[in-house]
CSV table of C-alpha atoms in Angstrom, one decimal:
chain,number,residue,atom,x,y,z
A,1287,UNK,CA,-18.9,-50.3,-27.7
A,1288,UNK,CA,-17.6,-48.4,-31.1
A,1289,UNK,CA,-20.5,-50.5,-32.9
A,1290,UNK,CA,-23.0,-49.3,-30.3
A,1291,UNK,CA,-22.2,-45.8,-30.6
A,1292,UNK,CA,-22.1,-45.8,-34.0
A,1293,UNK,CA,-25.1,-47.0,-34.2
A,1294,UNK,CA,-26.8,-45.0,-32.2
A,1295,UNK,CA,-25.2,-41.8,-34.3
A,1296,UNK,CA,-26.5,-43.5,-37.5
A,1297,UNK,CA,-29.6,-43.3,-35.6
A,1298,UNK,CA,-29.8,-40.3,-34.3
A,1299,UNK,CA,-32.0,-37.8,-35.8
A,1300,UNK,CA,-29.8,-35.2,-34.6
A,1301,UNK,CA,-26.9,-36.4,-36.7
A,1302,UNK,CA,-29.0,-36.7,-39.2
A,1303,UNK,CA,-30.6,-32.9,-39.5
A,1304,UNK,CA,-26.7,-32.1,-39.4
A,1305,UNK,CA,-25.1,-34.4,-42.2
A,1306,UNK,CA,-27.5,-35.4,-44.1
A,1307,UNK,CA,-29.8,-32.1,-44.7
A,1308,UNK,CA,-31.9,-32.3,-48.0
A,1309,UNK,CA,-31.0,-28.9,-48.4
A,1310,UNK,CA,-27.5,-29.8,-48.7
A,1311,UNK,CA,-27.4,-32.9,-50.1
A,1312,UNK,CA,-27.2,-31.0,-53.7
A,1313,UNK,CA,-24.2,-29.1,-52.6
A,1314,UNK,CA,-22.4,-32.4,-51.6
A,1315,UNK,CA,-22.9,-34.0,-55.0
A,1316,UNK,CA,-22.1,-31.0,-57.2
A,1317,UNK,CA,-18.7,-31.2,-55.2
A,1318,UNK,CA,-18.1,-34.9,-55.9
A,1319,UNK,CA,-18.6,-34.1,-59.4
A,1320,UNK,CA,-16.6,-30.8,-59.9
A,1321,UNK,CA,-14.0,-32.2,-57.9
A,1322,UNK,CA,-14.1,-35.5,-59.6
A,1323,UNK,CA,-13.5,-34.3,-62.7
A,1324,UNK,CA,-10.3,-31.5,-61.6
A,1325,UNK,CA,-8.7,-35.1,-60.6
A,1326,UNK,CA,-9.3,-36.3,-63.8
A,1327,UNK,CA,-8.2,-33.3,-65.2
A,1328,UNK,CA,-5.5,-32.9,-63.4
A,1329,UNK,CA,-4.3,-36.6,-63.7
A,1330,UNK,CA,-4.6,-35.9,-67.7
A,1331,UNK,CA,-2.4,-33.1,-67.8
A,1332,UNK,CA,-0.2,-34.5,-65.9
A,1333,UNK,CA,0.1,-37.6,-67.8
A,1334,UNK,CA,0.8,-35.9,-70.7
A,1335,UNK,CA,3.5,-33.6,-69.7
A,1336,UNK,CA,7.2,-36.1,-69.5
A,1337,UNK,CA,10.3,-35.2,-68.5
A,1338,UNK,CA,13.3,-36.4,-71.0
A,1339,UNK,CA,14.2,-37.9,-67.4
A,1340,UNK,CA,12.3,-41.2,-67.5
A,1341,UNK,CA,12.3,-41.5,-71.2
A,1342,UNK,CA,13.9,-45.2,-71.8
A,1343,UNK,CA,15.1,-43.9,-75.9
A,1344,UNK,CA,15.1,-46.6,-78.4
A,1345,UNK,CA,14.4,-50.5,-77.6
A,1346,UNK,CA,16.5,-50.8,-75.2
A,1347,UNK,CA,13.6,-52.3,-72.8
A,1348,UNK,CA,12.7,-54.5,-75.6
A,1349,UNK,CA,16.4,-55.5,-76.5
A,1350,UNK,CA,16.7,-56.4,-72.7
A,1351,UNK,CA,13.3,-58.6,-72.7
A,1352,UNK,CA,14.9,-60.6,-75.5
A,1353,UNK,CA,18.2,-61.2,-74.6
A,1354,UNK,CA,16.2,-63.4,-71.7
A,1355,UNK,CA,15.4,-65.9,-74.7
A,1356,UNK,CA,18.9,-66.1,-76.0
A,1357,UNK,CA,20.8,-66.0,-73.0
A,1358,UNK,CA,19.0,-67.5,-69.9
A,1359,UNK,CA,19.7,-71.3,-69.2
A,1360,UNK,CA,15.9,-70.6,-67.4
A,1361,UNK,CA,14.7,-69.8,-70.8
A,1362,UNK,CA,15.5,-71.9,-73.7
A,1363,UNK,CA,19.8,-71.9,-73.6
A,1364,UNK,CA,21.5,-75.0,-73.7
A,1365,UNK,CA,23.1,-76.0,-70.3
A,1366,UNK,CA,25.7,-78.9,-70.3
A,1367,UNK,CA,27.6,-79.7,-67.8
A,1368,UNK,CA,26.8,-76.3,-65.3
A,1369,UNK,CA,28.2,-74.7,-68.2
A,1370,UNK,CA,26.0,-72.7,-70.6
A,1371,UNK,CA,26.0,-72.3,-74.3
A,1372,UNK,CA,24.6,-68.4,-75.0
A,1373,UNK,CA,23.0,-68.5,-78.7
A,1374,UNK,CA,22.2,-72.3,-78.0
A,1375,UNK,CA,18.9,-73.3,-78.4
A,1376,UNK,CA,17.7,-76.1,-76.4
A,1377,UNK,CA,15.0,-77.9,-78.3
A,1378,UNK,CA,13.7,-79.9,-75.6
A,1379,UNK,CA,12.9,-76.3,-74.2
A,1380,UNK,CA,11.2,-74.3,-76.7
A,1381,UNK,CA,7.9,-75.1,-75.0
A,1382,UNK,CA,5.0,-72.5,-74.2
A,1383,UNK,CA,5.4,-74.0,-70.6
A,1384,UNK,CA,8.8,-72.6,-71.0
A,1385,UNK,CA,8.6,-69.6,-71.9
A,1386,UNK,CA,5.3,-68.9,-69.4
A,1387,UNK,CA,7.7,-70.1,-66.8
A,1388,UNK,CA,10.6,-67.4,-67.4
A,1389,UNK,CA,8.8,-64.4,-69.0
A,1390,UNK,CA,5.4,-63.8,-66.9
A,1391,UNK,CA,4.4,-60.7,-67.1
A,1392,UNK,CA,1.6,-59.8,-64.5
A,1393,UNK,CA,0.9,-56.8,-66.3
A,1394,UNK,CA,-0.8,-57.6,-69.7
A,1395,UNK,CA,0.7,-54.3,-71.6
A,1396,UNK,CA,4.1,-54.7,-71.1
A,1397,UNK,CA,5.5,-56.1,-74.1
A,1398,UNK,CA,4.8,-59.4,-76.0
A,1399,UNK,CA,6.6,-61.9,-77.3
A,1400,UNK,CA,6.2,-64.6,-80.3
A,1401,UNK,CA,8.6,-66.4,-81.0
A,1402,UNK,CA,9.7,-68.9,-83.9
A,1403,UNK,CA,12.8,-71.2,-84.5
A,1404,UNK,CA,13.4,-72.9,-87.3
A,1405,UNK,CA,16.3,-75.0,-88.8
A,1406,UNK,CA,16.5,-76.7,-92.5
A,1407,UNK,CA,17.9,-80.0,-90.9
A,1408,UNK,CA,15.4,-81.0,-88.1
A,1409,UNK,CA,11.6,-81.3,-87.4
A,1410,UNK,CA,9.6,-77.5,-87.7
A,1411,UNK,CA,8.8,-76.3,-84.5
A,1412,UNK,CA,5.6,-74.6,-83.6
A,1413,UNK,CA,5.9,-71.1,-82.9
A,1414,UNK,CA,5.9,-70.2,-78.9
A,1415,UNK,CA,4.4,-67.0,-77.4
A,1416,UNK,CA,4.2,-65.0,-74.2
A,1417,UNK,CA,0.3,-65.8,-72.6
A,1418,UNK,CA,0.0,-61.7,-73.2
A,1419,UNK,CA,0.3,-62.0,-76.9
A,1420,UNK,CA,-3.0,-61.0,-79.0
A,1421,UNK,CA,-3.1,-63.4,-81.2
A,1422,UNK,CA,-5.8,-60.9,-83.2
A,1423,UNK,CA,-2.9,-58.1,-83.8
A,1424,UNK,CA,0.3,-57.8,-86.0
A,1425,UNK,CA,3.6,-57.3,-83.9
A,1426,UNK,CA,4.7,-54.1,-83.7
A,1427,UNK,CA,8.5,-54.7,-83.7
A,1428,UNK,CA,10.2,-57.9,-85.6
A,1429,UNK,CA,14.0,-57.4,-85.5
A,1430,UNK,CA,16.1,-59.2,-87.7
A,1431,UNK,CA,16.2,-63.1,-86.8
A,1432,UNK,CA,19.1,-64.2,-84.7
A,1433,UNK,CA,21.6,-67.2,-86.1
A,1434,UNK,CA,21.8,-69.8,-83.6
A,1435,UNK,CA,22.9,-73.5,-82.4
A,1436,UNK,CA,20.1,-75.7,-82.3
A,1437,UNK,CA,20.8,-78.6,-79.7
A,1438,UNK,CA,18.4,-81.8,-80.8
A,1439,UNK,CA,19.4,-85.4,-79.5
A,1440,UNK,CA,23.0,-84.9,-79.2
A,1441,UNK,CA,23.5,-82.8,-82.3
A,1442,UNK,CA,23.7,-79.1,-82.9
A,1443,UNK,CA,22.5,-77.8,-86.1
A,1444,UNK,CA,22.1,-74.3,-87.6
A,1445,UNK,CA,18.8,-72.5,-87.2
A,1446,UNK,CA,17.2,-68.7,-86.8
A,1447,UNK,CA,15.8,-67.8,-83.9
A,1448,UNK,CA,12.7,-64.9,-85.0
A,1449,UNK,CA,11.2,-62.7,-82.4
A,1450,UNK,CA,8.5,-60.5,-82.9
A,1451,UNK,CA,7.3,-57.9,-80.1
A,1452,UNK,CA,3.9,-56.4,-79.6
A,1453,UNK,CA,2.8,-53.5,-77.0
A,1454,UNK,CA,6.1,-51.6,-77.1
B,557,UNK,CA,-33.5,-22.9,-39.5
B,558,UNK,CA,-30.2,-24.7,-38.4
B,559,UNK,CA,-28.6,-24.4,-35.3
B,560,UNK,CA,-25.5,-22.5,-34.5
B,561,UNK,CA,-23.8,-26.5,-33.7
B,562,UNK,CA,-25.1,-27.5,-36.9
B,563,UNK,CA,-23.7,-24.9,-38.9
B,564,UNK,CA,-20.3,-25.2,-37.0
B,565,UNK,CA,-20.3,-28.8,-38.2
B,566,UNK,CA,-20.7,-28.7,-41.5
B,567,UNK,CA,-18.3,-26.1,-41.6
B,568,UNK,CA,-15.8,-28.4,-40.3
B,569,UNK,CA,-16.5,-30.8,-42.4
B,570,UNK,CA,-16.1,-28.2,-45.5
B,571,UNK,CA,-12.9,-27.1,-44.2
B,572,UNK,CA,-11.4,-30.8,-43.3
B,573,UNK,CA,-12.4,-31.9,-46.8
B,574,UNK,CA,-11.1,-29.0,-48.7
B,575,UNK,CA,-8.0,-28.7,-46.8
B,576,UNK,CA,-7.0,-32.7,-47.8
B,577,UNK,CA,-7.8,-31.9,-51.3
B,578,UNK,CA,-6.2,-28.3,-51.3
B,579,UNK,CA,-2.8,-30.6,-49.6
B,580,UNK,CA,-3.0,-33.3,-52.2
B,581,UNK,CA,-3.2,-31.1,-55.2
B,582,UNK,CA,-1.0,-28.9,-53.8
B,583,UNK,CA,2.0,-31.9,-53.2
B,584,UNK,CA,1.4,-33.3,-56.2
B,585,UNK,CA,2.0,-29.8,-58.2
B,586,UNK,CA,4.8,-29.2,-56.0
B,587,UNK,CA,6.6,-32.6,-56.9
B,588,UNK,CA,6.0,-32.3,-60.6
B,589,UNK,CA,6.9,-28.7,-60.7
B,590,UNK,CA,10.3,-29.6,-59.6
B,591,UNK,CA,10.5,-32.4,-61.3
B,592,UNK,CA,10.9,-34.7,-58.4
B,593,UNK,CA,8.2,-37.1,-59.5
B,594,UNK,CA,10.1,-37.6,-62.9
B,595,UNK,CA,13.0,-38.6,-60.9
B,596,UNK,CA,11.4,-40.9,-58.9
B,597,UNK,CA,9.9,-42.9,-62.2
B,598,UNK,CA,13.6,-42.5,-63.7
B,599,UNK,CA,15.3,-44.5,-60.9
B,600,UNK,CA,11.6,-47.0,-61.0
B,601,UNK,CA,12.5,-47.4,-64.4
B,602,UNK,CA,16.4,-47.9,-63.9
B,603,UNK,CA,15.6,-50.5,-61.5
B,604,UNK,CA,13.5,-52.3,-63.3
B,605,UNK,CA,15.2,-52.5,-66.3
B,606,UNK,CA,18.1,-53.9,-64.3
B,607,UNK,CA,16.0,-56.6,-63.3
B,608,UNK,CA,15.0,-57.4,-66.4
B,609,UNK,CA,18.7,-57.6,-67.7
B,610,UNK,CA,19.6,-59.4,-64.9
B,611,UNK,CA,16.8,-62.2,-65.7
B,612,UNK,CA,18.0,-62.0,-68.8
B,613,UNK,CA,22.0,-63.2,-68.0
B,614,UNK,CA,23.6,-66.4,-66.7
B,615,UNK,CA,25.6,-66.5,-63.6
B,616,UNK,CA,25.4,-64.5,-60.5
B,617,UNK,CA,25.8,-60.5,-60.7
B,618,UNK,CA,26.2,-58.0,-58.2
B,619,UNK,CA,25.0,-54.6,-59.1
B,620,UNK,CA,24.9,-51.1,-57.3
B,621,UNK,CA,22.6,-48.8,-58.5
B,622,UNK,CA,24.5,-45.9,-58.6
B,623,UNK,CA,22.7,-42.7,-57.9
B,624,UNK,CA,21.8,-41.9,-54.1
B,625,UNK,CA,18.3,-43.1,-53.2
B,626,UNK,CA,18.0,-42.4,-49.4
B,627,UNK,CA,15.0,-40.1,-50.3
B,628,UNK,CA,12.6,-42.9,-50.7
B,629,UNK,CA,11.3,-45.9,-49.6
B,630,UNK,CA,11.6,-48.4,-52.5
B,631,UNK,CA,9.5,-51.6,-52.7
B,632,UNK,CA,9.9,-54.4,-55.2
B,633,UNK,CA,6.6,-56.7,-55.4
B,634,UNK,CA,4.1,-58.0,-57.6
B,635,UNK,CA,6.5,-57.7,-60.8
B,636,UNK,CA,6.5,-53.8,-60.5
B,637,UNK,CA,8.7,-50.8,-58.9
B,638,UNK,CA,7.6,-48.1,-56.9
B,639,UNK,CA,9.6,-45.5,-55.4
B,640,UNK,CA,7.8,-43.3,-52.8
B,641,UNK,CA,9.2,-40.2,-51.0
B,642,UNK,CA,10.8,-41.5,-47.8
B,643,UNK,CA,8.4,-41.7,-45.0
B,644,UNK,CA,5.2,-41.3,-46.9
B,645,UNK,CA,4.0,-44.3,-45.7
B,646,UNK,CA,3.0,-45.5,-49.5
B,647,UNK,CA,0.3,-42.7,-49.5
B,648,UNK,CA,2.7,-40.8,-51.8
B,649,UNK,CA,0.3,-39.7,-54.8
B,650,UNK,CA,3.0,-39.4,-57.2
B,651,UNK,CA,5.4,-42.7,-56.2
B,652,UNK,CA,7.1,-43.7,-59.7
B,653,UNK,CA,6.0,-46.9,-60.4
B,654,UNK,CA,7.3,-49.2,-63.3
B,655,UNK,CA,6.9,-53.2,-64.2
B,656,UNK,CA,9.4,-55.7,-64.9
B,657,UNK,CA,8.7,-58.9,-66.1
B,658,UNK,CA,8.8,-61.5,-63.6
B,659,UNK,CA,9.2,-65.3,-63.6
B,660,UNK,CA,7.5,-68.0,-62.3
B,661,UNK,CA,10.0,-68.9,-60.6
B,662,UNK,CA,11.1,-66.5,-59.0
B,663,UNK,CA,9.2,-63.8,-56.7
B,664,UNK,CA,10.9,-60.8,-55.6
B,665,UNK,CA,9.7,-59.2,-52.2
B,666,UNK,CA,11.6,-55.7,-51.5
B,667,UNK,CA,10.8,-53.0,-48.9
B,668,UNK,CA,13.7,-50.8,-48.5
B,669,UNK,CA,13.4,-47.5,-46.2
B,670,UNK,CA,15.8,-44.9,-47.1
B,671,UNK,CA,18.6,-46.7,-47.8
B,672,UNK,CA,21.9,-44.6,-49.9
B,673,UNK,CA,22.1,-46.8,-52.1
B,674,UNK,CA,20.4,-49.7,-53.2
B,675,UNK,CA,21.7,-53.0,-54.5
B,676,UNK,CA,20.3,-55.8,-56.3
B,677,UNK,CA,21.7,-59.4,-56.7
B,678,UNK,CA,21.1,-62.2,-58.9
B,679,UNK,CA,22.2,-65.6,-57.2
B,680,UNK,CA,21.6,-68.6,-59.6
B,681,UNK,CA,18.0,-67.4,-60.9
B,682,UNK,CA,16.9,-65.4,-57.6
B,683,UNK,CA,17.1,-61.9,-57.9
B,684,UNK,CA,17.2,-60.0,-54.3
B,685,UNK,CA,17.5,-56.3,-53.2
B,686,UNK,CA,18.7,-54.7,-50.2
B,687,UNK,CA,19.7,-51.5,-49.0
B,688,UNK,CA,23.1,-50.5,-48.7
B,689,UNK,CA,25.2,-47.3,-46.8
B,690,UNK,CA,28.0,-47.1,-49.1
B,691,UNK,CA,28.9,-48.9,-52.3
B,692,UNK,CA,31.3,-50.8,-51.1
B,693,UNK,CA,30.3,-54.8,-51.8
């Protein structure tokens, strides 16, 4: 019924002479434009004016995003037991599949993470990072490297845990 | 030469088109004039940060966001925040919206209508939200 009427207005010559007038078909696209670009405009202005409001100061979003890979038993903590070890790097779990599984970011600009563990007394491990890290860029941000417990077949050993950001 | 029902048409059609436009520029002035949009991306960022914190702890947390909310609708999806003026129906133009990062694992799913207060819990490594009257627990 709708589809038969509408197509019988889409048809109609009447309609036609009304909406879709050669004379006025200028009109209509001048409009699009000059209103296209007030929105974009508008939208830039806007964007550019802030309010102290919603300004997060500092790292702190980025001090947050880490603590995930020094503290989360999802992430690469060790977990004995049901208890967990903060600091305690699990070495079974420093895996990209690891790290993709507890920091997955659908956005690709919200910040990146490489990180790298290393320890004097066990194997090198390859460095892990976020599947939004460029590869092509220098971090922006590489705080000082954490100390921490390396847990490798039943022994913990001293290592440094280095994190560098991007997009922040 | 165009009828007097053509002319009355296209008239309409002016008016309906610059009236939505006229509404939409003038709510969105109106909210960023008073700074209500800047609020709204505050409490989108609060929110989100707390979720990343909380993804970021062991153990199981309780936490009440603390500042009145029940002037939006609040939805938590697809790894972002987005605060709307209540009852806008998500057509607000100027909803604060802010990411998180998000887990594999884990999938957060949030609609919350006007709720006081909002509060967000993290139960092993599932993080849920719901809305709340008073911040009681």
């Amino acid at each position: 019924m709708i589809q038969t009427i509408f197509t019988k207005f889409i048809k109609s010559k009447k309609a036609e002479s009304q909406l879709w007038a050669p004379d006025t078909m200028l009109f209509w696209i001048l409009y699009g434009i000059v209103l296209g670009f007030v929105a974009v405009f508008f939208v830039i202005i806007v964007a550019k004016t802030g309010s102290e409001q919603a300004t997060i100061y500092g790292n702190l979003e980025s001090m947050y995003l880490s603590q995930r890979f020094l503290k989360s038993p999802e992430c690469f903590s060790y977990k004995y037991d049901g208890i967990l070890m903060v600091n305690t790097i699990d070495a079974k779990k420093f895996t990209s599949e690891q790290i993709n599984s507890c920091y997955d970011p659908k956005n690709l600009e919200m910040a990146a993470f490489r990180i790298t563990l290393s320890s004097t007394l066990i194997k090198s491990f390859e460095p892990v990072m976020t599947k939004n890290w460029n590869t092509n860029r220098e971090y922006a941000q590489k705080p000082a490297p954490y100390n921490v417990l390396v847990y490798s077949d039943g022994k913990f050993y001293n290592g440094e845990l280095t994190i560098e950001i991007q997009n922040i | 030469m165009k009828k007097r029902g053509q002319l009355v048409n296209k008239a309409l059609i002016v008016l309906i088109t610059s009236a939505v436009v006229i509404i939409t520029f003038y709510s969105a002035g109106k909210t960023y004039g008073n700074k209500e949009a800047y609020y709204r991306l505050a409490v989108a960022k609060d929110i989100a940060l707390t979720i990343d914190y909380l993804y970021s702890i062991p153990g199981d947390v309780e936490f009440i966001y603390p500042n009145e909310v029940s002037d939006y609708d609040i939805e938590i999806t697809d790894n972002s925040v987005r605060v709307y003026q209540h009852g806008s129906g998500k057509l607000d133009a100027t909803a604060g919206i802010y990411g998180y990062a998000g887990t594999s694992y884990d999938k957060i799913n949030t609609f919350v209508s006007g709720p006081k207060y909002i509060e967000i819990k993290k139960t092993g490594n599932t993080i849920t939200a719901i809305g709340l009257q008073d911040k009681t627990i």
